[in-house]
């Protein structure tokens, strides 16, 4: 059965190779090849899952050694894959959601002439992401980590003819490099500390390392996670990443890749458990980000950017849970999985709405769409209920557990973290209700007007084929798009309950991550009640603002906070002032130093030798008599020197 | 007086004279040299008896066969163990047959063969009056620019004497590397020098410059020979013998049978030191070490380019062979005296060659200074005074000689109306016009600069390693600095060829016959093989690194 593990990666990798190398001949069937190989990977995943279920909980770790990558004395890097409950969970999520989104993309990208290439990139992403979660050592994980970064870059900038998309791709790439640097430093630190970067030896020898080193490794891993998972302070790229095609936003920038940071932290549980300072940093980052993302989500009128803020916020929950240690690891992953379902569903729903609305993304130009696209409305609505934590749906179970765990951290920290999580729940309810109301309820603001105010950037270029200023005719999307939405909606509804009843998920994952109950100052019932109150408050405020009153078609100026939130809480301004300007100053002074000092020395030396050369050259005057004198002098010197050596 | 009486007088006289033993000559072991000398003599006869039309073909045939046969003889001797276990001194102590001499003889013969290919090239110069011509003057004796010259050109004369001259030079070099007494050394020196002086004067174009170069070379060479001969005389006065083994014994103090007539001067160290220094100076002149290098740029520039290539490669090999033997066989007991001096010579040679090369504008002069710098690098291996030092020098010489001949062969291809276009400015943009030729030249330049994956790197590495192991670390540091300086002007040529705009009236690249193509091809192949997989040849040089005493 171990032999199948490599096939998980091989199938989409083959797809990427075939689609990208195959060229135009495959244009007509390329998307089906990609979908087929992605589904094949999912089927292999299911087979392996069945095999794992048939084993005892202790024997559910399979490894497959493929080859020795760098076999050098004292530096052993192997290509070894490891399948345990944690990676199995990810494999099913990645390949399952991935296959659904492949299917959806068949319809969504129908009019794009570069559809084959798009599927090639999607397959490449799947292969890299699977390598990331299946690697048995950090170096191989790093390969997958960079691979998903590359795929993400290629897909964000897929519509590269749009300057905004090209810029967004570059931004994502650059910000991610900062995080990647953290991961590479962490790996180097591991190698110097433990003499290895394979999971087994590192986790086995955590006890031997000093506290300082472990904290350093933990903080570097956290930096890596911040980059990939768009956590404060490396969050700025995610909103712009929505320039990519919507299926990409759903798969990579909502369901899977952005959760890689959470995977990294949970996988490195042994390191973080031994480094409480690093853990504290993780919880702080998570708590800050969950509020940050939620606030940004409230202010955005672009449906995808609102959802992006929400993604940031929900991943903040996961990071918070992962930072809580054994109390929270399982719930971090559980929320990750349920979030994968409902957020992917919400994005696909958003894509479906855009599909029907001439690629309009501004929610102020939606309204009353529930009549026109009933399937999208229902599936989106179920996703909405799941994310705000409506009782019985997925988000209710997973988020509630995280809030409980935050309180269970105990002490002041527990109160602060729990309070932040509760507040986040209220804001989530607010902004998601806002999205729901603005899109599907209220008056039909898209009637009797062109879809887009002139000059506003076209979100998706397909719009240009369809007549820019025509009044939209909202319609339901084709089956190939709605079926994945329906499947994801079912997952959003039932997933949480299925996982939580009888603590199924807990028992499944516990052997890998470990679990402990904290000492909560408040009972589980009280937490649930408080969450419900927050939920109701959030929904009520949103209703008061967007349900009862008509939504203005042009955004009002808003308060200072609203305006800041619209600008992503000034993150780009901050980066510009601190990093870009600072960097410019630094490079300018370095360039000056290089020109004046380094080049001065180099050029001076060169000029010196050149001058010397010109002077020495004059001895070569072409007269045999001068040459003979030189020889005579040389011979005299030679003799004299030889005699002198004897005399000395 | 009657006839029987005369007869008896003769016979009785003959009985009374002590028998003069016939010298014992090991003809088999001397066969490489004998083959070449024989072929050279045949070449002279060819000049005398073969009709003018066929002389070229006959000469090329004789030379190629002789060089190949001699090389086969060298390989046969080496395979027979003469390079290692059976090494001994042949011809009554005159010639050493050992590892270094066989190795260097092999290199000289191959260099001679490749050089011969460039000598025999007849497609580069435009045909004169329907006759194909080579790089050499139509009639050497005619005054440049005279009517006689024009008549000779019109008659389609070619100087086919260059082939026997080449063979004589090769024969002299073969003996030079293996000479085991000072007189043989001197005779060999003159035997290979005189043909080279002549060859230098034979350029078809720019004849005045060529003749000037030859006269300079001859005058300075004669001057250096005088020093050499004086040194030999002093050494004879010191040791009472010209045999290497005998002198070495006297230096060691291990000699027992001192002739009473010599007791007065024998063992006088002043004679030894002065004589040794003068002899070494003569050899340093031949390798082109600073401050005895000044003939090099002028002669390299003036001589016909095929001659320059052959001379730059083979002379250096032969002279370093002789220098090694002198320092390692005759004067090892004196190494504490000569090492510091050779250090100094190596340093000024490396730096001097590299620095002056920076401002050169003529490609042939540039390569001349480059060869001076390389002489310095090789001297660094010589002063290592170890077996590794010897083998590193052998390896370096093998790699260097093919790079040099190849590089000069490329120079013969780049031509304009006045013949070869040697001014560097004309090479601008050559890479755009003739990418292949420029790329090949770039390979040679990279090898000169000692860039990895070329023979230059492997050789330089071996030499510096041996020098550092021999305690000459400062020398190695200066060597590396000189390499860096030298890299500048090599790379500058590459930049010029590939990254400059070609000039509108720039030179054209002539399409050579298979002969030059073969010479260049062998050069590139040896350069890359010795660079990529040097181990076999390093082992070979290492086995050949022991001198017989």
PDB file of C-alpha atoms in Angstrom, chain A residues 606 608-647, chain B residues 212 216 219-220 223-224 227 269-270 273-274 277-278 280-281 284-285 291-295 297-298 334 336-337 340-341 345 355-361 365 369 481 485:
ATOM      1  CA  UNK A 606      43.100  48.315 -12.364  1.00  0.00           C
ATOM      2  CA  UNK A 608      47.425  51.197 -11.183  1.00  0.00           C
ATOM      3  CA  UNK A 609      48.274  48.042 -13.087  1.00  0.00           C
ATOM      4  CA  UNK A 610      47.378  49.712 -16.359  1.00  0.00           C
ATOM      5  CA  UNK A 611      49.735  52.591 -15.620  1.00  0.00           C
ATOM      6  CA  UNK A 612      52.470  50.226 -14.531  1.00  0.00           C
ATOM      7  CA  UNK A 613      51.955  48.252 -17.703  1.00  0.00           C
ATOM      8  CA  UNK A 614      52.274  51.380 -19.825  1.00  0.00           C
ATOM      9  CA  UNK A 615      55.465  52.331 -18.077  1.00  0.00           C
ATOM     10  CA  UNK A 616      57.047  48.888 -18.230  1.00  0.00           C
ATOM     11  CA  UNK A 617      56.159  48.696 -21.866  1.00  0.00           C
ATOM     12  CA  UNK A 618      58.570  51.490 -22.651  1.00  0.00           C
ATOM     13  CA  UNK A 619      61.504  49.223 -21.863  1.00  0.00           C
ATOM     14  CA  UNK A 620      60.466  47.190 -24.852  1.00  0.00           C
ATOM     15  CA  UNK A 621      61.854  49.723 -27.278  1.00  0.00           C
ATOM     16  CA  UNK A 622      62.679  47.416 -30.187  1.00  0.00           C
ATOM     17  CA  UNK A 623      66.473  47.870 -30.088  1.00  0.00           C
ATOM     18  CA  UNK A 624      68.450  44.672 -29.859  1.00  0.00           C
ATOM     19  CA  UNK A 625      71.171  46.567 -27.987  1.00  0.00           C
ATOM     20  CA  UNK A 626      68.784  47.500 -25.189  1.00  0.00           C
ATOM     21  CA  UNK A 627      67.619  43.916 -24.976  1.00  0.00           C
ATOM     22  CA  UNK A 628      71.207  42.751 -24.753  1.00  0.00           C
ATOM     23  CA  UNK A 629      71.866  45.208 -21.945  1.00  0.00           C
ATOM     24  CA  UNK A 630      68.837  43.902 -20.126  1.00  0.00           C
ATOM     25  CA  UNK A 631      70.116  40.355 -20.538  1.00  0.00           C
ATOM     26  CA  UNK A 632      73.563  41.308 -19.393  1.00  0.00           C
ATOM     27  CA  UNK A 633      72.187  43.095 -16.370  1.00  0.00           C
ATOM     28  CA  UNK A 634      69.953  40.125 -15.650  1.00  0.00           C
ATOM     29  CA  UNK A 635      72.865  37.715 -15.886  1.00  0.00           C
ATOM     30  CA  UNK A 636      74.939  39.903 -13.585  1.00  0.00           C
ATOM     31  CA  UNK A 637      72.110  40.023 -11.087  1.00  0.00           C
ATOM     32  CA  UNK A 638      71.614  36.294 -11.327  1.00  0.00           C
ATOM     33  CA  UNK A 639      75.257  35.613 -10.634  1.00  0.00           C
ATOM     34  CA  UNK A 640      75.422  38.176  -7.884  1.00  0.00           C
ATOM     35  CA  UNK A 641      72.294  36.856  -6.234  1.00  0.00           C
ATOM     36  CA  UNK A 642      73.566  33.291  -6.376  1.00  0.00           C
ATOM     37  CA  UNK A 643      76.853  34.306  -4.815  1.00  0.00           C
ATOM     38  CA  UNK A 644      75.042  36.403  -2.244  1.00  0.00           C
ATOM     39  CA  UNK A 645      72.897  33.474  -1.228  1.00  0.00           C
ATOM     40  CA  UNK A 646      76.049  31.494  -0.501  1.00  0.00           C
ATOM     41  CA  UNK A 647      77.540  34.387   1.435  1.00  0.00           C
TER      42      UNK A 647
ATOM     43  CA  UNK B 212      64.274  42.071 -38.284  1.00  0.00           C
ATOM     44  CA  UNK B 216      67.241  40.124 -33.259  1.00  0.00           C
ATOM     45  CA  UNK B 219      71.927  38.223 -32.087  1.00  0.00           C
ATOM     46  CA  UNK B 220      70.366  37.799 -28.691  1.00  0.00           C
ATOM     47  CA  UNK B 223      74.653  36.430 -26.901  1.00  0.00           C
ATOM     48  CA  UNK B 224      72.841  34.024 -24.608  1.00  0.00           C
ATOM     49  CA  UNK B 227      76.883  33.057 -21.560  1.00  0.00           C
ATOM     50  CA  UNK B 269      82.565  26.894  -5.287  1.00  0.00           C
ATOM     51  CA  UNK B 270      82.915  30.255  -6.980  1.00  0.00           C
ATOM     52  CA  UNK B 273      78.059  29.168  -8.557  1.00  0.00           C
ATOM     53  CA  UNK B 274      79.017  31.508 -11.356  1.00  0.00           C
ATOM     54  CA  UNK B 277      74.145  30.784 -12.809  1.00  0.00           C
ATOM     55  CA  UNK B 278      75.351  31.521 -16.334  1.00  0.00           C
ATOM     56  CA  UNK B 280      70.794  28.625 -16.048  1.00  0.00           C
ATOM     57  CA  UNK B 281      70.634  32.083 -17.557  1.00  0.00           C
ATOM     58  CA  UNK B 284      65.997  31.088 -18.932  1.00  0.00           C
ATOM     59  CA  UNK B 285      66.613  32.995 -22.143  1.00  0.00           C
ATOM     60  CA  UNK B 291      64.664  39.763 -17.576  1.00  0.00           C
ATOM     61  CA  UNK B 292      65.782  37.583 -20.506  1.00  0.00           C
ATOM     62  CA  UNK B 293      62.435  37.780 -22.223  1.00  0.00           C
ATOM     63  CA  UNK B 294      62.745  40.868 -24.341  1.00  0.00           C
ATOM     64  CA  UNK B 295      63.260  39.029 -27.618  1.00  0.00           C
ATOM     65  CA  UNK B 297      57.374  39.824 -28.181  1.00  0.00           C
ATOM     66  CA  UNK B 298      59.381  41.098 -31.128  1.00  0.00           C
ATOM     67  CA  UNK B 334      73.037  23.412  -4.608  1.00  0.00           C
ATOM     68  CA  UNK B 336      69.630  26.187  -1.249  1.00  0.00           C
ATOM     69  CA  UNK B 337      71.584  28.536  -3.439  1.00  0.00           C
ATOM     70  CA  UNK B 340      65.742  31.825  -3.784  1.00  0.00           C
ATOM     71  CA  UNK B 341      67.106  33.149  -7.050  1.00  0.00           C
ATOM     72  CA  UNK B 345      62.885  35.064 -11.352  1.00  0.00           C
ATOM     73  CA  UNK B 355      51.224  43.353 -16.336  1.00  0.00           C
ATOM     74  CA  UNK B 356      52.819  44.326 -19.625  1.00  0.00           C
ATOM     75  CA  UNK B 357      50.290  42.222 -21.519  1.00  0.00           C
ATOM     76  CA  UNK B 358      47.478  44.480 -20.272  1.00  0.00           C
ATOM     77  CA  UNK B 359      48.354  47.299 -22.637  1.00  0.00           C
ATOM     78  CA  UNK B 360      49.149  45.246 -25.733  1.00  0.00           C
ATOM     79  CA  UNK B 361      47.139  45.925 -28.855  1.00  0.00           C
ATOM     80  CA  UNK B 365      52.376  40.310 -28.901  1.00  0.00           C
ATOM     81  CA  UNK B 369      53.507  38.257 -23.080  1.00  0.00           C
ATOM     82  CA  UNK B 481      47.375  37.336  -8.336  1.00  0.00           C
ATOM     83  CA  UNK B 485      45.720  40.098 -13.799  1.00  0.00           C
TER      84      UNK B 485
END
